[in-house]
Coordinates of C-alpha atoms in Angstrom, one line a residue:
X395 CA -15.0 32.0 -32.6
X396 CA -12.0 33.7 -33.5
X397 CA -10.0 32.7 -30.3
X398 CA -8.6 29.7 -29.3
X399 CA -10.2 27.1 -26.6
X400 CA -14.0 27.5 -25.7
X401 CA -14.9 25.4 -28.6
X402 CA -18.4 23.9 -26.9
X403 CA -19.9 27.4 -25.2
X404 CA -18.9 29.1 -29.0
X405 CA -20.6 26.3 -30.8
X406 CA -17.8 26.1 -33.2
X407 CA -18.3 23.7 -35.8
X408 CA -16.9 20.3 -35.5
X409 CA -13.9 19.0 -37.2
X410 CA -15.8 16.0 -39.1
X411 CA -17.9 19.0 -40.6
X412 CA -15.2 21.3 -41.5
X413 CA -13.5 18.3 -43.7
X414 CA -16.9 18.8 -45.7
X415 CA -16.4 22.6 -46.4
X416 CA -13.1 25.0 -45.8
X417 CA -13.9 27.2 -43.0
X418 CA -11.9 30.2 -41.8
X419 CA -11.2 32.6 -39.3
X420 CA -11.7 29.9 -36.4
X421 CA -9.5 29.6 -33.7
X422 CA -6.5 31.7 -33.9
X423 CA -5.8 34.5 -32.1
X424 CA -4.6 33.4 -28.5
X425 CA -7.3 33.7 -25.9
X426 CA -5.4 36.2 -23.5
X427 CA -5.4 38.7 -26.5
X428 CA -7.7 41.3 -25.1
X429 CA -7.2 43.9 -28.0
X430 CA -8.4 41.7 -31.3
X431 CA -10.9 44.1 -33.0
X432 CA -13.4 44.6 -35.4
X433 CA -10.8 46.5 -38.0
X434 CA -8.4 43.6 -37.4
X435 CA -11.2 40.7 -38.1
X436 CA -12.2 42.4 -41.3
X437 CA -8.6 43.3 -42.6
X438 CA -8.0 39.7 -42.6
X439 CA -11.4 38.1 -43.8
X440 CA -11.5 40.5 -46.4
X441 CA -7.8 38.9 -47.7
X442 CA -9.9 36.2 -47.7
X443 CA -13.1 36.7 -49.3
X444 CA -10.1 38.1 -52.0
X445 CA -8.7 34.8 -52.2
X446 CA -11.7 32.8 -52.1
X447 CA -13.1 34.6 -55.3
X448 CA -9.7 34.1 -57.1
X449 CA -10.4 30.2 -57.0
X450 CA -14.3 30.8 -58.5
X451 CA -15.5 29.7 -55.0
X452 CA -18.2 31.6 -53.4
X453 CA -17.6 32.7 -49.8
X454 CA -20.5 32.2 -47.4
X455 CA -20.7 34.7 -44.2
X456 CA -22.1 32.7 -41.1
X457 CA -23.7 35.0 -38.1
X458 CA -22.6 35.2 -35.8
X459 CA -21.5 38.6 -34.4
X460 CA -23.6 41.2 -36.2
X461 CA -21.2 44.2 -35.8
X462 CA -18.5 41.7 -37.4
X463 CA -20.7 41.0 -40.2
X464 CA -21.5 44.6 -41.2
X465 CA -17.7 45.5 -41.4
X466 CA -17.9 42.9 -44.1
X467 CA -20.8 44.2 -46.3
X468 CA -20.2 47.7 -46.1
X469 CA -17.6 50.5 -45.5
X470 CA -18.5 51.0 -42.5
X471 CA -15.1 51.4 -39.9
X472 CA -12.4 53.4 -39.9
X473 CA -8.6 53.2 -39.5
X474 CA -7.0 54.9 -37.0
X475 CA -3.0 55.2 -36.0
X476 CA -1.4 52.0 -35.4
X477 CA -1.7 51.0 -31.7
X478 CA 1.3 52.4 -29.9
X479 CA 3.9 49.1 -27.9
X480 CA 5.0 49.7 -24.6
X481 CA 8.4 49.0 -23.6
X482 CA 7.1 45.4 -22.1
X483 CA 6.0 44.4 -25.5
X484 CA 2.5 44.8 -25.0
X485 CA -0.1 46.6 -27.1
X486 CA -2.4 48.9 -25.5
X487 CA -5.5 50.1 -26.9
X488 CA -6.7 53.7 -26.2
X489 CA -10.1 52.4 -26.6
X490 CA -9.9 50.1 -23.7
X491 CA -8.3 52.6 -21.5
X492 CA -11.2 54.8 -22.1
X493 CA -13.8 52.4 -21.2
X494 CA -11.9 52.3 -17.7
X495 CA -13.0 56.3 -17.0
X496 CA -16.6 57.0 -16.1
X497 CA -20.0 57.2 -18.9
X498 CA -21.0 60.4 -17.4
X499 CA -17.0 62.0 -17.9
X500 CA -16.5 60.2 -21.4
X501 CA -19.9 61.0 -23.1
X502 CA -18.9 65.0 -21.5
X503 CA -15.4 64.5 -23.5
X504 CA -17.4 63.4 -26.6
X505 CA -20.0 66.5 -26.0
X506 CA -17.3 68.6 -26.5
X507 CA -15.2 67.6 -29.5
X508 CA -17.9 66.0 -31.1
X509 CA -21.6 67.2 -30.2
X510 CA -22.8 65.4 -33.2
X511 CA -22.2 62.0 -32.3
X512 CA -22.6 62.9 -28.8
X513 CA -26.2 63.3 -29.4
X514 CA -26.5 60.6 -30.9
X515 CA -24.8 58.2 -28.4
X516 CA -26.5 57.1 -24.7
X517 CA -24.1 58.3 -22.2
X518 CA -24.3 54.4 -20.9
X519 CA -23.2 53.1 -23.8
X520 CA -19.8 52.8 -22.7
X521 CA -17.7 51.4 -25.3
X522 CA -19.3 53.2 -28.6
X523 CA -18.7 56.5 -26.7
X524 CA -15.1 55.6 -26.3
X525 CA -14.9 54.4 -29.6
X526 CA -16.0 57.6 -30.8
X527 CA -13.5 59.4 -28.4
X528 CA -11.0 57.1 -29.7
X529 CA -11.4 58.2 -33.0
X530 CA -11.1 61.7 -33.0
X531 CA -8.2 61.6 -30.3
X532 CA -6.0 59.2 -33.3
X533 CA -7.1 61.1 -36.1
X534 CA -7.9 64.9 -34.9
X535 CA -11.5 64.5 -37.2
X536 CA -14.9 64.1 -35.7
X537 CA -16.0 60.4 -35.7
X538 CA -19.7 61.7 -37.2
X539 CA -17.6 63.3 -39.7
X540 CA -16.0 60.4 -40.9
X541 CA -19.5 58.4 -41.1
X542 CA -21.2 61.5 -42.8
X543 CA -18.2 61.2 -45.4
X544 CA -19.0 57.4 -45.9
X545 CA -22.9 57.6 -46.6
X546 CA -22.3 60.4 -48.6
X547 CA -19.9 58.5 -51.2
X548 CA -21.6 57.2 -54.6
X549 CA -24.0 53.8 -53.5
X550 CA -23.8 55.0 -49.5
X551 CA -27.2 55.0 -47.7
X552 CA -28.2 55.0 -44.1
X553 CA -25.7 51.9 -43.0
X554 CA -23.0 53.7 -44.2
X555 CA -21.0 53.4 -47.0
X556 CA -21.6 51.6 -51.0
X557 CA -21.8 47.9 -50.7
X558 CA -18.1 46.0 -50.6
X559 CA -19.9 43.6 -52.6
X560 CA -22.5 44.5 -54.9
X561 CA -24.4 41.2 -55.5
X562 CA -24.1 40.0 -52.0
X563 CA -27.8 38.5 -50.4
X564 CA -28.5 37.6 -47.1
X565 CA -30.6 34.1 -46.2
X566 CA -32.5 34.9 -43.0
X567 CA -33.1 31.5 -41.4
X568 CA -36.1 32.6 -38.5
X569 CA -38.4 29.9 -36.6
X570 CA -41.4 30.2 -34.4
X571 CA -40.2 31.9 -31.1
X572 CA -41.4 28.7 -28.8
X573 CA -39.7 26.3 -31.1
X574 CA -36.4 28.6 -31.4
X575 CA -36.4 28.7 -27.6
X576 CA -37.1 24.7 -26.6
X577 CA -34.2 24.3 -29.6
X578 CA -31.8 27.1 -27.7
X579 CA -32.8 25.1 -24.1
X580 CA -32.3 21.5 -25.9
X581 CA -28.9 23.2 -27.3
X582 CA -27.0 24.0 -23.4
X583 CA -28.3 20.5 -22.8
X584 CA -26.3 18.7 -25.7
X585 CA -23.5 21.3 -24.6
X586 CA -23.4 20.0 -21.2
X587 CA -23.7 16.3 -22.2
X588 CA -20.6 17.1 -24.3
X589 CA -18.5 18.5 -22.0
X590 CA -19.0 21.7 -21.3
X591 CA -18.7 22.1 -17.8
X592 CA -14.4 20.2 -17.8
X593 CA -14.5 22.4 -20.9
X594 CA -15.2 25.6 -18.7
X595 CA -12.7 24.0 -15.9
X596 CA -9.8 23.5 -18.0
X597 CA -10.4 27.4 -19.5
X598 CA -11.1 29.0 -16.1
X599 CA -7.8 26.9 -14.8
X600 CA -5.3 28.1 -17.5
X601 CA -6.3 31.7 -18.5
X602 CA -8.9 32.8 -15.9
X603 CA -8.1 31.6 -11.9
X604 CA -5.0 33.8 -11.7
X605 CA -6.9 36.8 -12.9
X606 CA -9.9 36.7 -10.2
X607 CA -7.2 35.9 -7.5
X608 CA -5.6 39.3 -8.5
X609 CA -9.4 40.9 -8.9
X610 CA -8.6 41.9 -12.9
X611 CA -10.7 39.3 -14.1
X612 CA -12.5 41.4 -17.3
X613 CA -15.8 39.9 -18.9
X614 CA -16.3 43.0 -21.4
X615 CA -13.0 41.8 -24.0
X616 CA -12.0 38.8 -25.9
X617 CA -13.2 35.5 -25.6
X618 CA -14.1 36.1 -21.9
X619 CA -17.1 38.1 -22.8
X620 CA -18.3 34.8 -24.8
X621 CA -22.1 33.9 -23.8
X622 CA -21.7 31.5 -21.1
X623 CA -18.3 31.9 -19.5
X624 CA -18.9 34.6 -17.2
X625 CA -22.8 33.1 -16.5
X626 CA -20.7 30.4 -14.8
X627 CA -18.3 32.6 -12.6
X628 CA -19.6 32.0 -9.2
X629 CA -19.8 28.3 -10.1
X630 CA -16.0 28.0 -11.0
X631 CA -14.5 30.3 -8.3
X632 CA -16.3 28.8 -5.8
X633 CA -15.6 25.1 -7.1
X634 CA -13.7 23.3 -3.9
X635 CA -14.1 26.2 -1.4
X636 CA -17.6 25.3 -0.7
X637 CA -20.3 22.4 0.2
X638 CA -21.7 20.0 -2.4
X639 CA -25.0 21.5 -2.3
X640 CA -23.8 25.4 -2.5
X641 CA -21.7 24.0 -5.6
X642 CA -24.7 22.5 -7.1
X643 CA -27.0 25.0 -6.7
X644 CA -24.6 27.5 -8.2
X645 CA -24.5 25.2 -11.1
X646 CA -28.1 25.3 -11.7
X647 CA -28.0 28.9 -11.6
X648 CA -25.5 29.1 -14.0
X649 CA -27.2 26.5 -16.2
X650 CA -30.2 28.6 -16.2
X651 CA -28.7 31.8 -16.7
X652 CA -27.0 30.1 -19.4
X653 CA -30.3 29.5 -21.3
X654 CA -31.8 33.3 -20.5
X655 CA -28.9 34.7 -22.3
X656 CA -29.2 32.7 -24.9
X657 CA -32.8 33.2 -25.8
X658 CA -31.7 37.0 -25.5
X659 CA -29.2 37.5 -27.6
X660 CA -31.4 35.6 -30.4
X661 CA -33.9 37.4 -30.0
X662 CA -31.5 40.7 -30.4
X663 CA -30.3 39.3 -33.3
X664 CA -33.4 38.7 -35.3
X665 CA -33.7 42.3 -33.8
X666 CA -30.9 43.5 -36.0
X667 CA -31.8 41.8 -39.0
X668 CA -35.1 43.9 -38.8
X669 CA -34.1 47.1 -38.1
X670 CA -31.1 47.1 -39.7
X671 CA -32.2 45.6 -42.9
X672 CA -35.6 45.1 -43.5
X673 CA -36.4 49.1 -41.9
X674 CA -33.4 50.7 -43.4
X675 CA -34.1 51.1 -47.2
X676 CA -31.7 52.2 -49.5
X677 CA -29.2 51.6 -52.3
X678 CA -26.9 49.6 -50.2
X679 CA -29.1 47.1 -48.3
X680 CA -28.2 43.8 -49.9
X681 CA -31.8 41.9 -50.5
X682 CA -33.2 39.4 -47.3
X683 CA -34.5 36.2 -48.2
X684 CA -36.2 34.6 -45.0
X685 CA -36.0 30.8 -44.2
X686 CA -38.3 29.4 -42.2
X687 CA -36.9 27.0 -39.7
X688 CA -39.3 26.0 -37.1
X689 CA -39.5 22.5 -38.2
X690 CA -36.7 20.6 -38.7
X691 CA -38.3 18.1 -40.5
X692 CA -39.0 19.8 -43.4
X693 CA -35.6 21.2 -43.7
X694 CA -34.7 19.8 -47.4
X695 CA -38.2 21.3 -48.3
X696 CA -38.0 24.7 -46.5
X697 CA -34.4 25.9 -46.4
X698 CA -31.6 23.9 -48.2
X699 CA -33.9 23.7 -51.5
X700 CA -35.0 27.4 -51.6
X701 CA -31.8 28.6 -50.6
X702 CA -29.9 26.4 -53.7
X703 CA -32.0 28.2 -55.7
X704 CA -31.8 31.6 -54.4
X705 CA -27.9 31.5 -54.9
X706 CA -28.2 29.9 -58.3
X707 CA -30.2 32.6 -59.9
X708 CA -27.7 35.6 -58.0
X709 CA -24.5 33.6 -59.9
X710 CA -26.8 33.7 -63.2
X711 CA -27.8 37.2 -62.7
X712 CA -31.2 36.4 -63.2
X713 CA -34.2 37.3 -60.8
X714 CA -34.5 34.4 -57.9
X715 CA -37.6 32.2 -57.3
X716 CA -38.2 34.1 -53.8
X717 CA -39.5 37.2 -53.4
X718 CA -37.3 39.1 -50.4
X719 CA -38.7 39.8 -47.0
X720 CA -40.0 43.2 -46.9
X721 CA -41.1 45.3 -44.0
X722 CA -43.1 48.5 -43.6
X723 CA -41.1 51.4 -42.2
X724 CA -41.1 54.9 -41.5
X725 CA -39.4 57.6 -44.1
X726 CA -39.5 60.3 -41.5
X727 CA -38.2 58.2 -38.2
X728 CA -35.2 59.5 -36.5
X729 CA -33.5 56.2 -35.5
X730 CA -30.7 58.9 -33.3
X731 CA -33.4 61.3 -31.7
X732 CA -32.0 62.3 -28.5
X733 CA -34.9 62.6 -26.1
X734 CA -34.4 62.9 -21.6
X735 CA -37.5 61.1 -20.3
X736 CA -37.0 63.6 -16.8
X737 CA -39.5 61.7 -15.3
X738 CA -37.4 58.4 -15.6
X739 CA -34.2 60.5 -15.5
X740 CA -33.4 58.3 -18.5
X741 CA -32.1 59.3 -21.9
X742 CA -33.5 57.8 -24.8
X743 CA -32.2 57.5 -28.6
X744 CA -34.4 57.2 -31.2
X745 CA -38.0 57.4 -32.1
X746 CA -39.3 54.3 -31.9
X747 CA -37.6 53.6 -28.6
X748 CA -39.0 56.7 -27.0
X749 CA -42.5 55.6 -28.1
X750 CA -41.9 52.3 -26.4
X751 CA -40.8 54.0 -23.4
X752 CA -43.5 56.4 -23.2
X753 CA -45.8 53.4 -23.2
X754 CA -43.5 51.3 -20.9
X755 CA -45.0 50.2 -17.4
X756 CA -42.4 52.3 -15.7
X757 CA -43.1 55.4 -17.5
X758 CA -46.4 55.2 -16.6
X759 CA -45.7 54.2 -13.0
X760 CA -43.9 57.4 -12.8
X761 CA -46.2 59.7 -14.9
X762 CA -49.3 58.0 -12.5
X763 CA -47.3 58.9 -9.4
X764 CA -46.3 62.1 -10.2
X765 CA -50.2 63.4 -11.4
X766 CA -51.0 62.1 -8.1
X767 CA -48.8 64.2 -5.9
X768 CA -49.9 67.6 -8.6
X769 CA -53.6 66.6 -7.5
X770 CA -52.7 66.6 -3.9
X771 CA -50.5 69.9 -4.5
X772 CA -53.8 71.4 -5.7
X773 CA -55.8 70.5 -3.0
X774 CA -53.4 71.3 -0.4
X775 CA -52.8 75.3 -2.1
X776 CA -56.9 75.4 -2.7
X777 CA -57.2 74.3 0.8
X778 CA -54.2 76.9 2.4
X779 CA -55.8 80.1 -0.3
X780 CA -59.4 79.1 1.6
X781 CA -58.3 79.0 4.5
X782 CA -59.1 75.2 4.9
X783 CA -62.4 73.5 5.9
X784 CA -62.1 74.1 9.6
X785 CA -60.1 77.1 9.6
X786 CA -57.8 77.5 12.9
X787 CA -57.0 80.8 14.7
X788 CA -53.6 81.5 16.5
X789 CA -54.7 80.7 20.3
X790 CA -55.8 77.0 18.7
X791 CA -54.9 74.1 20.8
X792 CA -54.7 72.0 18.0
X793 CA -51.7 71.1 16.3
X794 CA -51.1 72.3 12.6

């Protein structure tokens, strides 16, 4: 929400609402900016948040971008030299230029000047890797150095660093999975009825067309890896240059995708809040209060009121009405195992995930195939050391 344009796919909220209550850090940083970062979006909300306080307001974090969110709690990234201009005036970004080299060679270059980190890192996991390799080639120190330093400092913990904000909380609002997903569905509908698809047009006309004519269209940075845009791709390219019925059907594809990736990434973000909060005990895990959302109706009654109250009793430092969501979890589980699954010739981080995987249809496609060729291998040697059931002499006329 950050960049400018794409104001339906981002869901950014609407002017009328925004006359209610001062929002920030929407639209401004020019859409063919492919270099905004995390480091950047914090340096500047943080100013903010600064600000905000210094007028006795409260500031209120909306999700949104999980990663983005963290930088904000916790102490959690880390600086590295100023990005170096090129002659044209453009800023380049090692980080980006190492994304462009292959997993296999960048997760080697990370084996080798940090092994630490490389362990912990899937070798597919592109962009982490070269963040990592980023890191240590601006700064000359191991990245897992840097994080080991952090959760090491007085009120770190497994996240990272001490709180930014000590008396932060965090209002969870979670619904029934069949309601969030007819809501998500109902949501690309009102986003088409609004506009979205002259929206999409008018974006793919002015930043986008010239870049797939010149094949360096890039869906991994900046606003063009936004949910939606690139689900659309074949539809807009194509728009013109084939029959009404191709275009249509294109459409509904990308209609439909649209609605799959949406229901995804919710459900990875109700992942995050999980694993990342409720699983990861420690001194510097702000408290989760959970709102249940499911019906609408009973919004006054289920969310609004409880979460008044919540905030009231935090700014009078007394104990809130709510207890916070808690979740059983394991002392003792490696979240950064580093485990090769041979079979699957996969690699696999962490403990629970290798469980999962071991009990993943797949897996046990494989581990069922494989038993069945040592059975046969058995037979087949018991059979040859025997001499076989019907033994055959040299002069047979039969063929082996």
């Amino acid at each position: 929400q950050v960049y400018k344009g794409l104001d339906i796919i981002t869901n950014k909220v609407s002017p009328q609402e925004q006359r209610l209550c001062r929002h920030h850090m929407i639209s401004f940083v020019d859409p063919l900016v492919s270099n905004y970062t995390v480091v950047d979006f914090r340096d500047k909300a943080v100013a903010l948040i600064s600000y905000i306080f210094a007028r006795d307001k409260i500031p209120i974090v909306v999700g949104g971008t999980n990663y983005y969110i963290e930088s904000l709690l916790w102490k959690v990234l880390i600086n590295t030299k100023e990005k170096a201009s090129t002659a044209s005036g453009l800023v380049t970004d090692r980080k980006v230029e190492l994304e462009q080299l292959d997993g296999v060679e960048l997760h080697r270059r990370l084996s080798q000047v940090d092994p630490e980190m490389a362990a912990k890192l899937h070798p597919h996991d592109k962009r982490k890797v070269a963040r990592s390799l980023q890191v240590f080639e601006e700064t000359g120190i191991p990245h897992s150095e840097f994080l080991q330093q952090q959760q090491e400092e007085e009120g770190g913990g497994p996240l990272g660093g001490p709180l930014k904000y000590p008396h932060s909380c965090i209002l969870w609002l979670h619904a029934d999975q069949a309601a969030l997903d007819q809501r998500l569905e109902k949501r690309v509908d009102d986003m088409l009825a609004a506009g979205l698809l002259e929206e999409l047009r008018d974006f793919h006309r002015r930043y986008n067309r010239e870049k797939v004519a010149e094949n360096r269209q890039d869906y991994q940075h900046g606003i063009f890896q936004s949910i939606g845009f690139k689900e659309f791709h074949e539809y807009l390219v194509s728009e013109g240059n084939c029959s009404p019925e191709t275009s249509a059907l294109l459409l509904q594809k990308g209609i439909q995708a649209l609605k799959q990736v949406t229901k995804r990434y919710a459900r990875r973000q109700n992942k995050w809040v999980r694993n990342r909060f409720l699983r990861r005990p420690g001194p510097n895990v702000p408290p989760v209060y959970g709102l249940e959302v499911s019906d609408l109706l009973r919004w006054e009654e289920d969310v609004l009121k409880p979460a008044l109250e919540i905030v009231e009793s935090f700014i009078q430092g007394r104990e809130p009405p709510a207890e916070p969501v808690k979740m059983e979890y394991d002392v003792n589980e490696n979240k950064r195992s580093h485990r090769v699954c041979e079979l699957c010739d996969r690699v696999i981080i962490g403990d629970r995930e290798w469980a999962a995987h071991t009990r993943s249809k797949s897996h046990l496609h494989h581990l069922k195939k494989r038993r069945k060729l040592e059975a046969a291998s058995r037979v087949a040697k018991t059979e040859g050391d025997s001499g076989g059931p019907e033994s055959l002499g040299k002069d047979s006329s039969l063929p082996l």
